[in-house]
C-alpha cells in the first residue's frame, strides 16, 4: 500500500526484537558458511507476474522486518528465520486475495508472493498489502496482479490434430489428438470429424487450429464439410488456421475419392471467404512438391483462383527434398503457433526453400 500510517505494532508478528534478529542472522549466516549450505526450503516456484515490491515498516515499529504468513491472516505464521523478510527486501507478486483486515484502514488485500532476497529468498507465502509499497490504496486491487484461484486468461491457440492411417510416429503437441479411427467413418463420411470440443475449460483454451499430416489432411476438410451449414458461426468462425503437413502428390489427392468428392477446393475457398481471419498453410515436402505441386494445385487452388478466393491468406512453404515423414516430425510444433496476417515466408517454420501464394 502506498501510504504508511503510524499505528500500534502488529504484535502477533513482532516477537523478535531487532537485537535478537541480528544475533540470529549472524549465527545462521556463520552456520551456512561453515556447512556450505543455503538457508532456504526450495519450495517449488509458482508463476510470477513480473511485479516487484518491497516490504515496508508501515507501523514505524521497533522491529526489522515481518514474517511471511501461511494464509491471509496475521496469526497464521511460522516464526522461523527462513520465513523472515527484512524491511526493504523484495518480493514478486504471484496473485492477490481478500483476507483479514490489517492496519488503521482495515486493509483486507493480501498478496501471495515469492521472496527474491533476504532470509526468505526462494520462499513463497502471504503478506498483507499494508506491508508492501504497492501503488494502490487500502482495499484496492494492485494493477496487473491476478486473483488467486482465478481461471487463466482465455487463450486462442488450441489445436486439434487428425492422425493419418500411416505407421509413422504421429505423437503430437496438439490440445486435442484424434486417432484415425475416431474421426473417420465408412464411405468417406464426415460424420465423426466434428466430435471434439471448441473450448477446453481446464486451460481456458479455444480450439482455433486444425492440422493433419498425409491422409490426415482430410480431418480439417471433413470438419468444414460437416459444419458448412453454418458458415457465419460455429466451426467456420472458430477455426482460423488450417495447417497441412505434406498432404500428398497428385496420385494421393486426385485418385482418392475421399479427396475429390464435393470439391475440396471449393470448400476451402468458401471457408476463407466466410471467415476473414482464416488462413490455410501447406508445408510441402518432396511428396507434395512432385510435378510442380500438381496435386494441391489441381484439387485446392484451381477453384480458389477461378473464383476470386483470398489467395494472400493461403501460403505454401516449400521444403525441397524433405522426406514425407520428416515434414511432420520437424515442424509439428507449428500447430500451436498460429501465424498472424498477412502471411509471408516468415510464417514458414524452420528454413524453407521458398514460399508462395497460389
Coordinates of C-alpha atoms in Angstrom, one line a residue:
X1 CA 0.0 0.0 0.0
X2 CA 1.3 3.5 -0.8
X3 CA 0.6 5.5 2.4
X4 CA 2.4 4.4 5.6
X5 CA 0.4 5.4 8.7
X6 CA 1.6 5.3 12.3
X7 CA -0.3 2.9 14.4
X8 CA 0.1 0.2 17.0
X9 CA 2.7 -2.5 16.0
X10 CA 1.5 -5.8 14.6
X11 CA 2.0 -7.6 18.0
X12 CA 1.3 -11.1 16.6
X13 CA 4.2 -10.8 14.2
X14 CA 6.7 -8.8 16.2
X15 CA 8.0 -11.4 18.8
X16 CA 11.6 -10.9 17.7
X17 CA 13.3 -7.7 18.7
X18 CA 15.9 -6.1 16.4
X19 CA 18.8 -7.2 18.5
X20 CA 17.5 -10.8 18.6
X21 CA 17.1 -10.8 14.8
X22 CA 20.7 -9.5 14.3
X23 CA 22.1 -12.2 16.6
X24 CA 20.1 -14.9 14.9
X25 CA 21.2 -13.7 11.5
X26 CA 24.8 -13.8 12.4
X27 CA 24.5 -17.3 13.9
X28 CA 22.7 -18.7 10.9
X29 CA 25.0 -17.0 8.4
X30 CA 28.0 -18.4 10.1
X31 CA 26.5 -21.8 10.2
X32 CA 25.7 -21.6 6.5
X33 CA 29.2 -20.6 5.6
X34 CA 30.6 -23.4 7.8
X35 CA 28.4 -26.1 6.4
X36 CA 28.3 -24.8 2.8
X37 CA 24.5 -24.8 2.7
X38 CA 21.9 -22.3 1.8
X39 CA 19.2 -21.3 4.3
X40 CA 16.1 -21.9 2.2
X41 CA 13.5 -24.6 1.7
X42 CA 13.5 -25.0 -2.1
X43 CA 9.7 -24.6 -2.3
X44 CA 8.7 -25.1 -6.0
X45 CA 8.1 -21.7 -7.6
X46 CA 4.7 -20.7 -9.0
X47 CA 4.4 -18.4 -12.0
X48 CA 5.1 -14.8 -11.0
X49 CA 3.8 -11.6 -12.5
X50 CA 6.9 -9.6 -13.0
X51 CA 5.6 -7.1 -10.4
X52 CA 8.2 -6.5 -7.7
X53 CA 7.7 -4.5 -4.5
X54 CA 9.5 -4.1 -1.2
X55 CA 8.5 -4.9 2.4
X56 CA 7.9 -1.7 4.4
X57 CA 7.6 -0.7 8.0
X58 CA 4.1 0.7 7.8
X59 CA 3.7 0.8 11.6
X60 CA 7.0 2.5 12.4
X61 CA 7.6 -0.3 14.8
X62 CA 10.9 -1.2 16.6
X63 CA 11.5 -4.4 14.6
X64 CA 13.5 -5.0 11.4
X65 CA 11.0 -6.9 9.3
X66 CA 8.0 -9.2 9.0
X67 CA 7.3 -12.9 8.6
X68 CA 5.7 -14.4 5.6
X69 CA 2.3 -15.8 6.5
X70 CA 0.9 -19.2 5.7
X71 CA -2.5 -17.8 4.8
X72 CA -4.4 -14.5 4.7
X73 CA -4.4 -13.8 8.5
X74 CA -1.7 -12.4 10.7
X75 CA -2.0 -15.3 13.2
X76 CA -1.2 -17.9 10.5
X77 CA 2.5 -17.8 10.8
X78 CA 5.6 -19.9 11.5
X79 CA 8.2 -17.7 13.2
X80 CA 11.3 -19.2 11.7
X81 CA 14.1 -17.3 10.2
X82 CA 13.9 -18.5 6.7
X83 CA 10.3 -17.1 6.5
X84 CA 11.5 -13.6 7.6
X85 CA 11.6 -10.5 5.3
X86 CA 13.7 -7.5 6.3
X87 CA 12.1 -4.2 5.5
X88 CA 13.5 -3.3 2.1
X89 CA 13.6 -6.9 0.9
X90 CA 12.0 -7.5 -2.5
X91 CA 9.1 -9.9 -3.3
X92 CA 7.5 -10.7 -6.6
X93 CA 3.7 -10.8 -6.6
X94 CA 2.1 -14.1 -7.7
X95 CA -1.6 -13.4 -7.1
X96 CA -3.8 -11.4 -4.7
X97 CA -6.8 -12.3 -2.5
X98 CA -9.0 -10.9 0.2
X99 CA -8.3 -11.7 3.9
X100 CA -8.1 -10.4 7.4
X101 CA -8.2 -6.6 7.8
X102 CA -4.9 -5.1 8.8
X103 CA -4.0 -1.6 10.0
X104 CA -6.0 1.6 10.7
X105 CA -7.7 1.5 7.3
X106 CA -8.8 -2.2 7.7
X107 CA -7.0 -3.1 4.6
X108 CA -8.1 -6.6 3.6
X109 CA -5.9 -7.1 0.5
X110 CA -3.3 -9.8 0.7
X111 CA -0.6 -11.0 -1.7
X112 CA 0.8 -14.4 -2.3
X113 CA 4.5 -13.6 -3.1
X114 CA 7.9 -15.1 -4.0
X115 CA 10.7 -13.6 -1.9
X116 CA 13.7 -12.7 -4.1
X117 CA 16.3 -11.7 -1.4
X118 CA 16.9 -11.6 2.3
X119 CA 16.4 -14.6 4.8
X120 CA 13.2 -15.7 3.0
X121 CA 14.8 -15.7 -0.5
X122 CA 13.2 -18.5 -2.6
X123 CA 10.2 -18.8 -0.2
X124 CA 6.6 -18.3 -1.1
X125 CA 4.0 -17.1 1.3
X126 CA 1.4 -14.4 2.1
X127 CA 1.9 -10.8 3.1
X128 CA -0.7 -8.1 3.9
X129 CA -0.9 -5.3 1.4
X130 CA -0.2 -2.9 4.3
X131 CA 3.4 -4.1 4.5
X132 CA 4.3 -3.7 0.8
X133 CA 4.9 -0.5 -1.1
X134 CA 2.3 -1.3 -3.7
X135 CA 0.8 1.7 -5.6
X136 CA -2.8 1.0 -4.7
X137 CA -4.7 2.4 -1.7
X138 CA -6.2 0.2 1.1
X139 CA -8.7 -2.3 -0.2
X140 CA -7.9 -1.7 -3.8
X141 CA -6.5 -4.2 -6.3
X142 CA -2.9 -3.9 -7.3
X143 CA -2.6 -3.1 -11.0
X144 CA -1.6 -6.2 -13.1
X145 CA -2.0 -8.7 -10.3
X146 CA -4.3 -11.7 -11.0
X147 CA -6.6 -13.0 -8.3
X148 CA -5.6 -16.2 -6.6
X149 CA -7.7 -19.1 -7.9
X150 CA -9.0 -17.2 -10.8
X151 CA -9.1 -19.1 -14.2
X152 CA -6.3 -18.3 -16.6
X153 CA -7.0 -15.7 -19.2
X154 CA -8.5 -17.2 -22.4
X155 CA -6.1 -18.5 -25.0
X156 CA -6.9 -18.7 -28.7
X157 CA -4.1 -21.1 -29.8
X158 CA -5.6 -24.5 -29.1
X159 CA -5.2 -27.2 -31.8
X160 CA -6.8 -30.4 -33.0
X161 CA -4.6 -32.9 -34.8
X162 CA -6.1 -35.5 -37.1
X163 CA -3.9 -38.6 -37.3
X164 CA -3.4 -40.4 -40.6
X165 CA -3.6 -44.1 -41.1
X166 CA 0.2 -44.5 -41.6
X167 CA 2.6 -46.4 -39.4
X168 CA 5.0 -43.4 -38.6
X169 CA 5.4 -41.6 -35.3
X170 CA 2.5 -39.1 -35.1
X171 CA 2.7 -38.1 -31.5
X172 CA 1.6 -34.5 -31.4
X173 CA 1.6 -31.5 -29.1
X174 CA -2.0 -30.8 -30.0
X175 CA -4.6 -29.7 -27.4
X176 CA -6.8 -32.5 -28.9
X177 CA -5.3 -35.5 -30.7
X178 CA -7.7 -37.6 -32.7
X179 CA -6.8 -41.0 -33.8
X180 CA -7.6 -42.1 -37.4
X181 CA -10.4 -44.4 -36.2
X182 CA -12.1 -41.7 -34.2
X183 CA -12.5 -39.1 -36.9
X184 CA -13.2 -41.3 -39.9
X185 CA -16.3 -43.2 -41.0
X186 CA -17.3 -45.5 -43.8
X187 CA -17.8 -44.3 -47.4
X188 CA -15.8 -41.1 -46.9
X189 CA -18.3 -39.8 -44.4
X190 CA -17.5 -36.6 -42.4
X191 CA -20.0 -37.6 -39.6
X192 CA -17.3 -38.2 -37.0
X193 CA -14.9 -35.4 -37.8
X194 CA -16.5 -32.6 -35.8
X195 CA -16.6 -34.6 -32.5
X196 CA -14.2 -32.5 -30.5
X197 CA -14.7 -29.6 -28.1
X198 CA -14.5 -26.0 -29.1
X199 CA -13.1 -24.9 -25.7
X200 CA -11.0 -26.7 -23.1
X201 CA -12.2 -25.4 -19.7
X202 CA -9.2 -26.6 -17.6
X203 CA -6.8 -24.3 -19.5
X204 CA -9.5 -21.8 -20.8
X205 CA -8.2 -22.6 -24.3
X206 CA -10.2 -22.2 -27.5
X207 CA -9.5 -24.6 -30.4
X208 CA -8.6 -22.4 -33.4
X209 CA -6.3 -24.6 -35.4
X210 CA -6.9 -27.9 -37.3
X211 CA -3.9 -29.8 -38.6
X212 CA -3.2 -33.1 -40.4
X213 CA -0.3 -34.9 -42.0
X214 CA -0.6 -37.1 -45.1
X215 CA -4.1 -38.6 -45.2
X216 CA -4.9 -36.7 -42.0
X217 CA -5.4 -33.8 -44.5
X218 CA -9.0 -35.0 -44.7
X219 CA -9.6 -34.3 -41.0
X220 CA -9.8 -30.5 -41.3
X221 CA -11.7 -30.9 -44.7
X222 CA -14.3 -33.2 -43.1
X223 CA -14.7 -30.8 -40.2
X224 CA -15.5 -27.9 -42.6
X225 CA -17.8 -30.2 -44.6
X226 CA -19.7 -31.4 -41.6
X227 CA -20.4 -27.8 -40.4
X228 CA -20.8 -26.0 -43.7
X229 CA -24.5 -25.3 -43.0
X230 CA -23.4 -22.5 -40.6
X231 CA -20.6 -20.6 -42.3
X232 CA -21.3 -17.4 -40.3
X233 CA -20.8 -19.2 -36.9
X234 CA -19.6 -22.4 -35.3
X235 CA -16.5 -24.1 -36.6
X236 CA -16.3 -22.0 -39.7
X237 CA -15.6 -19.0 -37.5
X238 CA -13.9 -20.7 -34.6
X239 CA -11.2 -22.3 -36.8
X240 CA -8.8 -19.6 -38.0
X241 CA -5.9 -21.8 -39.1
X242 CA -5.7 -25.0 -41.1
X243 CA -2.2 -26.5 -41.3
X244 CA -1.5 -29.4 -43.7
X245 CA 1.8 -31.2 -43.3
X246 CA 2.9 -32.6 -46.7
X247 CA -0.6 -33.6 -47.8
X248 CA 0.4 -35.6 -50.8
X249 CA 1.1 -35.7 -54.6
X250 CA -1.3 -35.9 -57.5
X251 CA -1.8 -39.7 -57.1
X252 CA -2.7 -39.2 -53.4
X253 CA -5.1 -36.3 -53.9
X254 CA -6.6 -36.9 -57.4
X255 CA -7.1 -40.6 -57.3
X256 CA -8.5 -40.9 -53.8
X257 CA -12.3 -40.4 -54.0
X258 CA -12.5 -39.1 -50.4
X259 CA -10.4 -36.1 -51.6
X260 CA -12.1 -35.5 -54.9
X261 CA -15.7 -35.8 -53.6
X262 CA -17.5 -32.5 -53.0
X263 CA -14.7 -30.4 -54.5
X264 CA -12.3 -29.7 -51.6
X265 CA -11.0 -26.5 -53.3
X266 CA -14.5 -25.1 -53.2
X267 CA -14.8 -25.9 -49.6
X268 CA -11.6 -24.2 -48.6
X269 CA -12.5 -21.2 -50.8
X270 CA -15.9 -20.8 -49.1
X271 CA -14.3 -21.0 -45.6
X272 CA -11.6 -18.4 -46.5
X273 CA -14.3 -16.1 -47.8
X274 CA -16.7 -16.6 -44.8
X275 CA -14.0 -16.1 -42.1
X276 CA -11.8 -13.0 -42.6
X277 CA -9.3 -14.4 -40.2
X278 CA -9.0 -17.8 -41.9
X279 CA -5.5 -19.0 -43.0
X280 CA -4.5 -22.1 -45.0
X281 CA -0.9 -23.1 -44.8
X282 CA 0.6 -26.1 -46.5
X283 CA 4.1 -27.4 -45.7
X284 CA 5.2 -29.1 -48.9
X285 CA 8.0 -31.6 -48.7
X286 CA 9.3 -33.8 -51.6
X287 CA 6.0 -35.7 -52.0
X288 CA 3.6 -32.7 -52.2
X289 CA 6.1 -30.9 -54.5
X290 CA 6.1 -33.6 -57.2
X291 CA 5.1 -32.5 -60.7
X292 CA 5.1 -28.8 -59.7
X293 CA 2.7 -29.4 -56.8
X294 CA 0.1 -30.8 -59.3
X295 CA -2.0 -32.4 -56.5
X296 CA -2.7 -29.3 -54.4
X297 CA -2.7 -27.0 -57.5
X298 CA -5.5 -29.0 -59.1
X299 CA -7.5 -30.0 -56.1
X300 CA -7.2 -27.0 -53.9
X301 CA -6.1 -24.0 -55.9
X302 CA -7.7 -24.1 -59.3
X303 CA -11.1 -23.3 -57.8
X304 CA -9.6 -20.7 -55.5
X305 CA -8.0 -18.8 -58.4
X306 CA -11.0 -19.1 -60.7
X307 CA -13.5 -17.8 -58.1
X308 CA -11.8 -14.9 -56.5
X309 CA -10.6 -16.6 -53.4
X310 CA -8.3 -14.7 -51.0
X311 CA -5.0 -16.1 -52.3
X312 CA -3.0 -13.9 -49.9
X313 CA -4.4 -15.9 -47.0
X314 CA -3.1 -19.2 -48.4
X315 CA 0.7 -20.0 -48.1
X316 CA 2.7 -22.9 -49.4
X317 CA 6.1 -23.4 -47.7
X318 CA 8.4 -25.4 -49.8
X319 CA 11.0 -27.8 -48.3
X320 CA 12.6 -29.2 -51.4
X321 CA 13.7 -32.8 -50.9
X322 CA 12.4 -33.2 -47.4
X323 CA 11.0 -36.7 -46.8
X324 CA 7.3 -37.1 -46.2
X325 CA 7.6 -38.2 -42.5
X326 CA 10.3 -35.6 -41.8
X327 CA 8.0 -32.7 -42.7
X328 CA 5.7 -33.7 -39.8
X329 CA 8.5 -34.7 -37.4
X330 CA 10.4 -31.5 -38.0
X331 CA 7.6 -29.0 -37.8
X332 CA 4.7 -30.5 -35.8
X333 CA 5.1 -27.8 -33.1
X334 CA 3.9 -25.3 -35.6
X335 CA 0.3 -26.4 -35.0
X336 CA 0.5 -24.5 -31.7
X337 CA 1.9 -21.2 -33.1
X338 CA -0.8 -19.9 -35.5
X339 CA 0.6 -17.1 -37.7
X340 CA -0.9 -13.6 -37.9
X341 CA -2.0 -11.9 -41.1
X342 CA -0.6 -11.0 -43.5
X343 CA 1.1 -14.3 -44.4
X344 CA 4.6 -14.4 -45.8
X345 CA 7.7 -16.5 -45.9
X346 CA 8.4 -15.6 -42.2
X347 CA 5.4 -17.7 -41.2
X348 CA 7.0 -20.9 -42.5
X349 CA 8.6 -22.9 -39.7
X350 CA 12.3 -23.6 -39.9
X351 CA 14.1 -22.6 -43.1
X352 CA 12.0 -23.2 -46.2
X353 CA 13.4 -23.4 -49.7
X354 CA 10.9 -20.9 -50.9
X355 CA 7.3 -19.8 -50.1
X356 CA 4.4 -18.8 -52.4
X357 CA 0.8 -17.8 -52.6
X358 CA -1.3 -19.6 -55.2

